[in-house]
CSV table of C-alpha atoms and ligand atoms in Angstrom, one decimal:
chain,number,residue,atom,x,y,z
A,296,UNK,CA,9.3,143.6,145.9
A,297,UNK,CA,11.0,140.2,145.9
A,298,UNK,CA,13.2,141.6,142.9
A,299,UNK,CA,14.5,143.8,145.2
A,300,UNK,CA,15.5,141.8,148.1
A,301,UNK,CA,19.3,141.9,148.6
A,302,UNK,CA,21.2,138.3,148.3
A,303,UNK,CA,24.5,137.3,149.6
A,304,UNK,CA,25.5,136.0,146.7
A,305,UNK,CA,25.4,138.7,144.0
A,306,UNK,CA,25.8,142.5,145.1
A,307,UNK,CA,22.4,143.2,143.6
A,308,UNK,CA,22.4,147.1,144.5
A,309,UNK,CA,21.0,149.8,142.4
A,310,UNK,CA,23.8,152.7,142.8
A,311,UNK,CA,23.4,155.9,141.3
A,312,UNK,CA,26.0,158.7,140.2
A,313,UNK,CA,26.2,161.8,138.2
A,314,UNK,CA,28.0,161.8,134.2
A,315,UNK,CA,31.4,163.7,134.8
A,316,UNK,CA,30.8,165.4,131.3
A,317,UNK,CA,30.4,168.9,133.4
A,318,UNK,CA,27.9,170.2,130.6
A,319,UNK,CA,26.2,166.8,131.2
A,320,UNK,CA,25.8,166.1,134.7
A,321,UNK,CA,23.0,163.1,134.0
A,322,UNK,CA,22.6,160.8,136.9
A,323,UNK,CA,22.5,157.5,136.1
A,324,UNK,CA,21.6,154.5,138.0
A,325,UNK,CA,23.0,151.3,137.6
A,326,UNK,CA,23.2,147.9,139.4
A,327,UNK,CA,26.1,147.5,141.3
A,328,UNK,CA,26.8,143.8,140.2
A,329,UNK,CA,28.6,143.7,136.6
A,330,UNK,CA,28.7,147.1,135.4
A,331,UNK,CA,32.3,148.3,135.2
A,332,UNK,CA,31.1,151.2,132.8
A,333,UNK,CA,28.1,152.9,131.9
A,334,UNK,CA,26.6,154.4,128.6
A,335,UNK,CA,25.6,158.1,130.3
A,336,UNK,CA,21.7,157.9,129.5
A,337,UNK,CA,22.0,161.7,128.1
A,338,UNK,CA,25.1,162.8,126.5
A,339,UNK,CA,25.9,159.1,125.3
A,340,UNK,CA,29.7,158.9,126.3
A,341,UNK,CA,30.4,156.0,128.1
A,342,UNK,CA,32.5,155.9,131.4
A,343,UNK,CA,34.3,153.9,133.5
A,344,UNK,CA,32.0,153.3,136.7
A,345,UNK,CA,34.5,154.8,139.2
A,346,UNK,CA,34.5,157.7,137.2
A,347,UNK,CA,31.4,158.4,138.1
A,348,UNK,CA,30.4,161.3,140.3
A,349,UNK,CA,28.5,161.1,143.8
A,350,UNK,CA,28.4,157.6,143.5
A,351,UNK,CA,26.0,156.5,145.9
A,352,UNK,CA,23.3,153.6,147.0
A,353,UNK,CA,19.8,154.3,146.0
A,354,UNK,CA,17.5,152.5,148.6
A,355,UNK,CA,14.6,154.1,148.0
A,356,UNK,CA,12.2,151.0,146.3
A,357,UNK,CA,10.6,153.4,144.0
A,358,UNK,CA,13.1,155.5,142.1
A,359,UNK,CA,15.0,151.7,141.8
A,360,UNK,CA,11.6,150.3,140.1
A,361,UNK,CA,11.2,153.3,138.1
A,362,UNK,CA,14.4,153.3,136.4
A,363,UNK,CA,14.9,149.6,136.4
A,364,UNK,CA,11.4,149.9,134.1
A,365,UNK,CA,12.4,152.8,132.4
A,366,UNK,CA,15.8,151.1,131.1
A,367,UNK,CA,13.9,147.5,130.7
A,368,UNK,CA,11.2,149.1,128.1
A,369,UNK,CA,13.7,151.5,126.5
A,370,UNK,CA,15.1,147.9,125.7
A,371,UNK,CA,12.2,146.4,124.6
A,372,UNK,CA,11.0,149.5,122.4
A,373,UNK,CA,14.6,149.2,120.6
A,374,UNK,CA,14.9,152.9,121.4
A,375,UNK,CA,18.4,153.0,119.0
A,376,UNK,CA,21.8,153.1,121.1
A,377,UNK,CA,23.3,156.7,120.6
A,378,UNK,CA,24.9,156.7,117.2
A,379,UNK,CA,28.3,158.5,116.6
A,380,UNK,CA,26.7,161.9,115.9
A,381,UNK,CA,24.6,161.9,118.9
A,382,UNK,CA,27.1,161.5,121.6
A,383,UNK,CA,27.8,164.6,123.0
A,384,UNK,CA,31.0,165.8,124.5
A,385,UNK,CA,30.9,169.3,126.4
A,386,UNK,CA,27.6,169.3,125.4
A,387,UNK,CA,28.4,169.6,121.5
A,388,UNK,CA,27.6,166.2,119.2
A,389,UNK,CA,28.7,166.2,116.1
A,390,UNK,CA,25.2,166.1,115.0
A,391,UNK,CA,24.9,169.9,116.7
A,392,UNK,CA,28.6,170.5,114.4
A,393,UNK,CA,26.7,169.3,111.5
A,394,UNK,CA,24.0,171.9,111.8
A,395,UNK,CA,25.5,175.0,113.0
A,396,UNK,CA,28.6,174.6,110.6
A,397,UNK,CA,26.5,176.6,107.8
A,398,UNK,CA,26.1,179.2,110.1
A,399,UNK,CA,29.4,180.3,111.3
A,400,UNK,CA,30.4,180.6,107.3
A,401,UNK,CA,28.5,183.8,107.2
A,402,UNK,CA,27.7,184.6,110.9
A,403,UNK,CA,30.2,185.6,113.9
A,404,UNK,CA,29.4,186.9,117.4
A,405,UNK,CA,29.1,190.7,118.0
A,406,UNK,CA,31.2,190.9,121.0
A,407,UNK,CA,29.2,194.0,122.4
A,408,UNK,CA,25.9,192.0,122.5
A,409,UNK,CA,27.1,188.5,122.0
A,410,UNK,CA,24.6,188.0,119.0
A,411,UNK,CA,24.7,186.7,115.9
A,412,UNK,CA,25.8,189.1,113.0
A,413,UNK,CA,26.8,188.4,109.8
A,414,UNK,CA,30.2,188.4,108.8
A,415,UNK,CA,29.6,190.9,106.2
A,416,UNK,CA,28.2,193.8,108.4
A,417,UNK,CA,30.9,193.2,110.6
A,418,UNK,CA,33.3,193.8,108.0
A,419,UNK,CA,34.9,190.7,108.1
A,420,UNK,CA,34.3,189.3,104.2
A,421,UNK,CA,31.8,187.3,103.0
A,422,UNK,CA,32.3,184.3,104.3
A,423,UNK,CA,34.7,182.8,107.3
A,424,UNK,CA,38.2,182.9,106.4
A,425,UNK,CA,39.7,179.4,107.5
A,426,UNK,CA,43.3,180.4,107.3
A,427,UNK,CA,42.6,182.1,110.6
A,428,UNK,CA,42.7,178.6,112.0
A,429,UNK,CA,45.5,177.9,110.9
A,430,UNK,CA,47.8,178.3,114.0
A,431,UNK,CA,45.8,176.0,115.8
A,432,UNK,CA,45.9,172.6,116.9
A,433,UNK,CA,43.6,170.2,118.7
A,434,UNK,CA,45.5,168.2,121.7
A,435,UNK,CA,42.8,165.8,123.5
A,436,UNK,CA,42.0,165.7,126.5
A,437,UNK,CA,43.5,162.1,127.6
A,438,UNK,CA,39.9,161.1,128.8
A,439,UNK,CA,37.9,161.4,125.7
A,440,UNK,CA,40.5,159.5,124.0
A,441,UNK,CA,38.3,156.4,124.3
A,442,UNK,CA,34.8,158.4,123.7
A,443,UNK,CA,33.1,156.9,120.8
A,444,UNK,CA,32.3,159.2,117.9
A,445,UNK,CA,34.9,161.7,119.6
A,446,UNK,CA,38.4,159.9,121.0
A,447,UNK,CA,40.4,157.1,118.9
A,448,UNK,CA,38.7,155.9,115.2
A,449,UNK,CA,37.3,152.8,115.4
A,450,UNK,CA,36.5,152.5,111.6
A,451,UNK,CA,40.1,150.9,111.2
A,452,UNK,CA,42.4,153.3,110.3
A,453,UNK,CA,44.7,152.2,113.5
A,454,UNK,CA,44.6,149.1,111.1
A,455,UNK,CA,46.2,149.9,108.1
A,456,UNK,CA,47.9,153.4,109.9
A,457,UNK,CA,49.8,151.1,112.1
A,458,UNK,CA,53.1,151.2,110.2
A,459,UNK,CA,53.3,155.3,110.4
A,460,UNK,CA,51.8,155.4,114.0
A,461,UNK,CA,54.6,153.4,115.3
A,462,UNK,CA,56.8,155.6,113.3
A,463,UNK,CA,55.8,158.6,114.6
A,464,UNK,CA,55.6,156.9,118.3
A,465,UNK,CA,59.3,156.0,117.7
A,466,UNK,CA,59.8,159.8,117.1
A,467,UNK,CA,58.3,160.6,120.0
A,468,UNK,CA,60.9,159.0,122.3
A,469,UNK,CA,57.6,156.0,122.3
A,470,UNK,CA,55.1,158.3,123.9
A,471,UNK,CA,52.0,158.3,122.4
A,472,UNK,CA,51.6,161.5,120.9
A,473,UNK,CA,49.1,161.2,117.7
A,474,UNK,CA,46.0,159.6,117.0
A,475,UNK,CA,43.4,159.0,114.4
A,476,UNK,CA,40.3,160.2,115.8
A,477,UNK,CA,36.9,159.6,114.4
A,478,UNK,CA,35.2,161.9,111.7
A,479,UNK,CA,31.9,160.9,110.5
A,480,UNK,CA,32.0,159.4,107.5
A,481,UNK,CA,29.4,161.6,105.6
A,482,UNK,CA,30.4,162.7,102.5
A,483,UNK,CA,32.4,165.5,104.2
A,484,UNK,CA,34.9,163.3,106.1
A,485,UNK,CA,38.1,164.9,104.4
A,486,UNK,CA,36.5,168.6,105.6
A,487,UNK,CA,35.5,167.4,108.8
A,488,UNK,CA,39.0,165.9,109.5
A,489,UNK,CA,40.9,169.1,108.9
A,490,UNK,CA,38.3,170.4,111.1
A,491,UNK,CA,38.4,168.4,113.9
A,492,UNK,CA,43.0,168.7,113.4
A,493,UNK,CA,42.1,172.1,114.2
A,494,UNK,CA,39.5,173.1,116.6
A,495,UNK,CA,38.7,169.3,117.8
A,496,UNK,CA,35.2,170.1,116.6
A,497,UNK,CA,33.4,169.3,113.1
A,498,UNK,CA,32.3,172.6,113.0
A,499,UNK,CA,33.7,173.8,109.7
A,500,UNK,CA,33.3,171.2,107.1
A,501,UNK,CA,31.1,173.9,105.5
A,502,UNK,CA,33.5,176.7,105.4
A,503,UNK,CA,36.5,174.8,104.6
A,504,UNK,CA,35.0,173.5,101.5
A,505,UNK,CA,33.4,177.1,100.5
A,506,UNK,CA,37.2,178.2,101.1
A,507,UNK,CA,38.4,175.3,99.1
A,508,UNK,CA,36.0,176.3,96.1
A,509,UNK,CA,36.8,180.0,96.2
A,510,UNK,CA,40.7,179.4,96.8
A,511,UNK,CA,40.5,177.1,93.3
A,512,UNK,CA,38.3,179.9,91.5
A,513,UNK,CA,40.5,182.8,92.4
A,514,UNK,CA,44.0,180.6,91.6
A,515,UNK,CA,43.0,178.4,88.9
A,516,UNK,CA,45.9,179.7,86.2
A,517,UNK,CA,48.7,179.0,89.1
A,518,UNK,CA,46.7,175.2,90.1
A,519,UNK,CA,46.4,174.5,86.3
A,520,UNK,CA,49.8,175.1,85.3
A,521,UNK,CA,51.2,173.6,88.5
A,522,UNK,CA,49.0,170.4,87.9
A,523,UNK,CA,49.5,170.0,84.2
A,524,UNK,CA,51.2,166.9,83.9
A,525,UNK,CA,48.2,165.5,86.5
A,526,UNK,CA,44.9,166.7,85.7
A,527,UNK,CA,43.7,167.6,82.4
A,528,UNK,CA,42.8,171.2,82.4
A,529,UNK,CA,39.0,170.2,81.4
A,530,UNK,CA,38.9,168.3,84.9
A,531,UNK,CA,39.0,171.7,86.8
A,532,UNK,CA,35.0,172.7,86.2
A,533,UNK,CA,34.1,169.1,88.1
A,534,UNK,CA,37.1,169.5,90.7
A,535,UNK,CA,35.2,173.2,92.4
A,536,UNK,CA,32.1,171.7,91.3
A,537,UNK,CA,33.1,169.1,93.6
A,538,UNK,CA,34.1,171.8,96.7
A,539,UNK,CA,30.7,172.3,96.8
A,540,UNK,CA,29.2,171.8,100.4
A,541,UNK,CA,26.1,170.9,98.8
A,542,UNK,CA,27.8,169.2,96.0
A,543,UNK,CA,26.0,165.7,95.3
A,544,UNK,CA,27.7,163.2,92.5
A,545,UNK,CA,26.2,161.6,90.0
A,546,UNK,CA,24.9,158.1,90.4
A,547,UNK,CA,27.3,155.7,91.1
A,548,UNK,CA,30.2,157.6,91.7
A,549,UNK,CA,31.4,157.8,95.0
A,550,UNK,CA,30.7,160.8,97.4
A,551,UNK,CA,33.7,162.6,99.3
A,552,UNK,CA,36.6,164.7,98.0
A,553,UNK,CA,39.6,163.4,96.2
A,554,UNK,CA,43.8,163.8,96.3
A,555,UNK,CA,43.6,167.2,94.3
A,556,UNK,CA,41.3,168.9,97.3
A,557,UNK,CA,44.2,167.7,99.7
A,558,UNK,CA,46.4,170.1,97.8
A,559,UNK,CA,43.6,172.8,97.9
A,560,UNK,CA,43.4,172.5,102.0
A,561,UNK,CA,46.5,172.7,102.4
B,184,ZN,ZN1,26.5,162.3,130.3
């Protein structure tokens, strides 16, 4: 167990503590020399070590081999670092958003059972109606702000945004108050944005864009006449096509929705 002695040189320590994510709760062991934060083995986030709950010594030889192995051959095996859509926050990744946004366009929750029910037999249309959103607004939690694949974009929009974030910092006496935060750039990134401005969750890219598509169908004289001088009225069939959530382009031509389903949204 030589590994193991202690030195007087380098604090070489195993401590352990517990993920603050309370839906995640993992505990994690790291050494205490050189780790001022730590990727949270389950939920992905990372944290600041003195976030960290219960932090404590671990001293017993064998749980300190066994997860010193453990991390040293996830290494080796390449087991992939958590992407974006794996990180889990609350217990929700956007990979889970991804999945169960289909759903909630037809289902909602019978609130005397708490099951699943479609929308339909609960009277409530066919599909979720979006504009019931739209009081809301997402204000982050200041913590998450740096979560990756949750807090502040990375992708570079702080880049070229820089001009109108100062602008709007300006306005807001120089506090801080808005921030690009990251949407996965899938196809539905536009959807997923509007989303995640709402509920802070990517959990209606799909009904947004059904909305979208419906909301052209039923007002396509008023969107054609208003856009006349913009789109040619031959363009409208590809522009809902387009809504689609399921909508996939043609070769070559670049997924995602364009300027005219801005208007649409909105
Ligand atoms: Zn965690």
């Amino acid at each position: 167990m030589s590994l193991l002695q202690s030195s007087k040189k380098k604090d070489k320590r195993v401590l352990s503590g517990t993920c603050p994510d309370p839906k995640c709760q993992a505990r994690l062991f790291f050494p205490a020399h050189g780790s001022v934060s730590i990727e949270c083995t389950e939920c992905g986030q990372r944290h600041e070590q003195r976030s960290l709950l219960n932090v404590e010594e671990v001293t017993d030889p064998d749980v300190v081999l066994h997860n010193l192995l453990r991390n040293a051959l996830l290494g080796v095996t390449g087991a992939p670092k958590k992407g974006t859509e794996l990180v889990k926050v609350m217990g929700l990744s956007n990979y889970h958003c991804k999945l169960l946004s289909p759903v909630l366009t037809r289902y909602g929750m019978d609130k005397q059972t708490g099951k699943a029910k479609l929308l339909r037999d609960m009277n409530q249309g066919e599909m979720f109606d979006c504009s019931l959103l739209g009081d809301r607004a997402f204000l982050i939690e200041p913590d998450h702000v740096s979560t990756m694949g949750y807090g502040k974009d990375r992708s570079g929009s702080l880049i070229y945004l820089h001009d109108t974030l100062e602008e709007v910092k300006k306005a807001n006496g120089n506090r801080e108050c808005l921030i690009p935060v990251h949407v996965d750039g899938d196809g539905h990134c536009l959807v997923h944005a509007v989303s995640r401005a709402l509920v802070g969750r990517e959990l209606f890219w799909h009904a947004l864009r059904e909305n979208l598509k419906q909301n052209f169908k039923q007002n396509l004289d008023r969107y054609k006449a208003l856009f006349q001088d913009f789109i040619d009225a031959a363009e409208w069939e590809d522009i809902i096509n387009e809504c689609d959530p399921l909508f996939i382009p043609p070769e070559g031509v670049p997924l995602g929705l364009r300027n005219i389903h801005i208007f649409g949204l909105a």
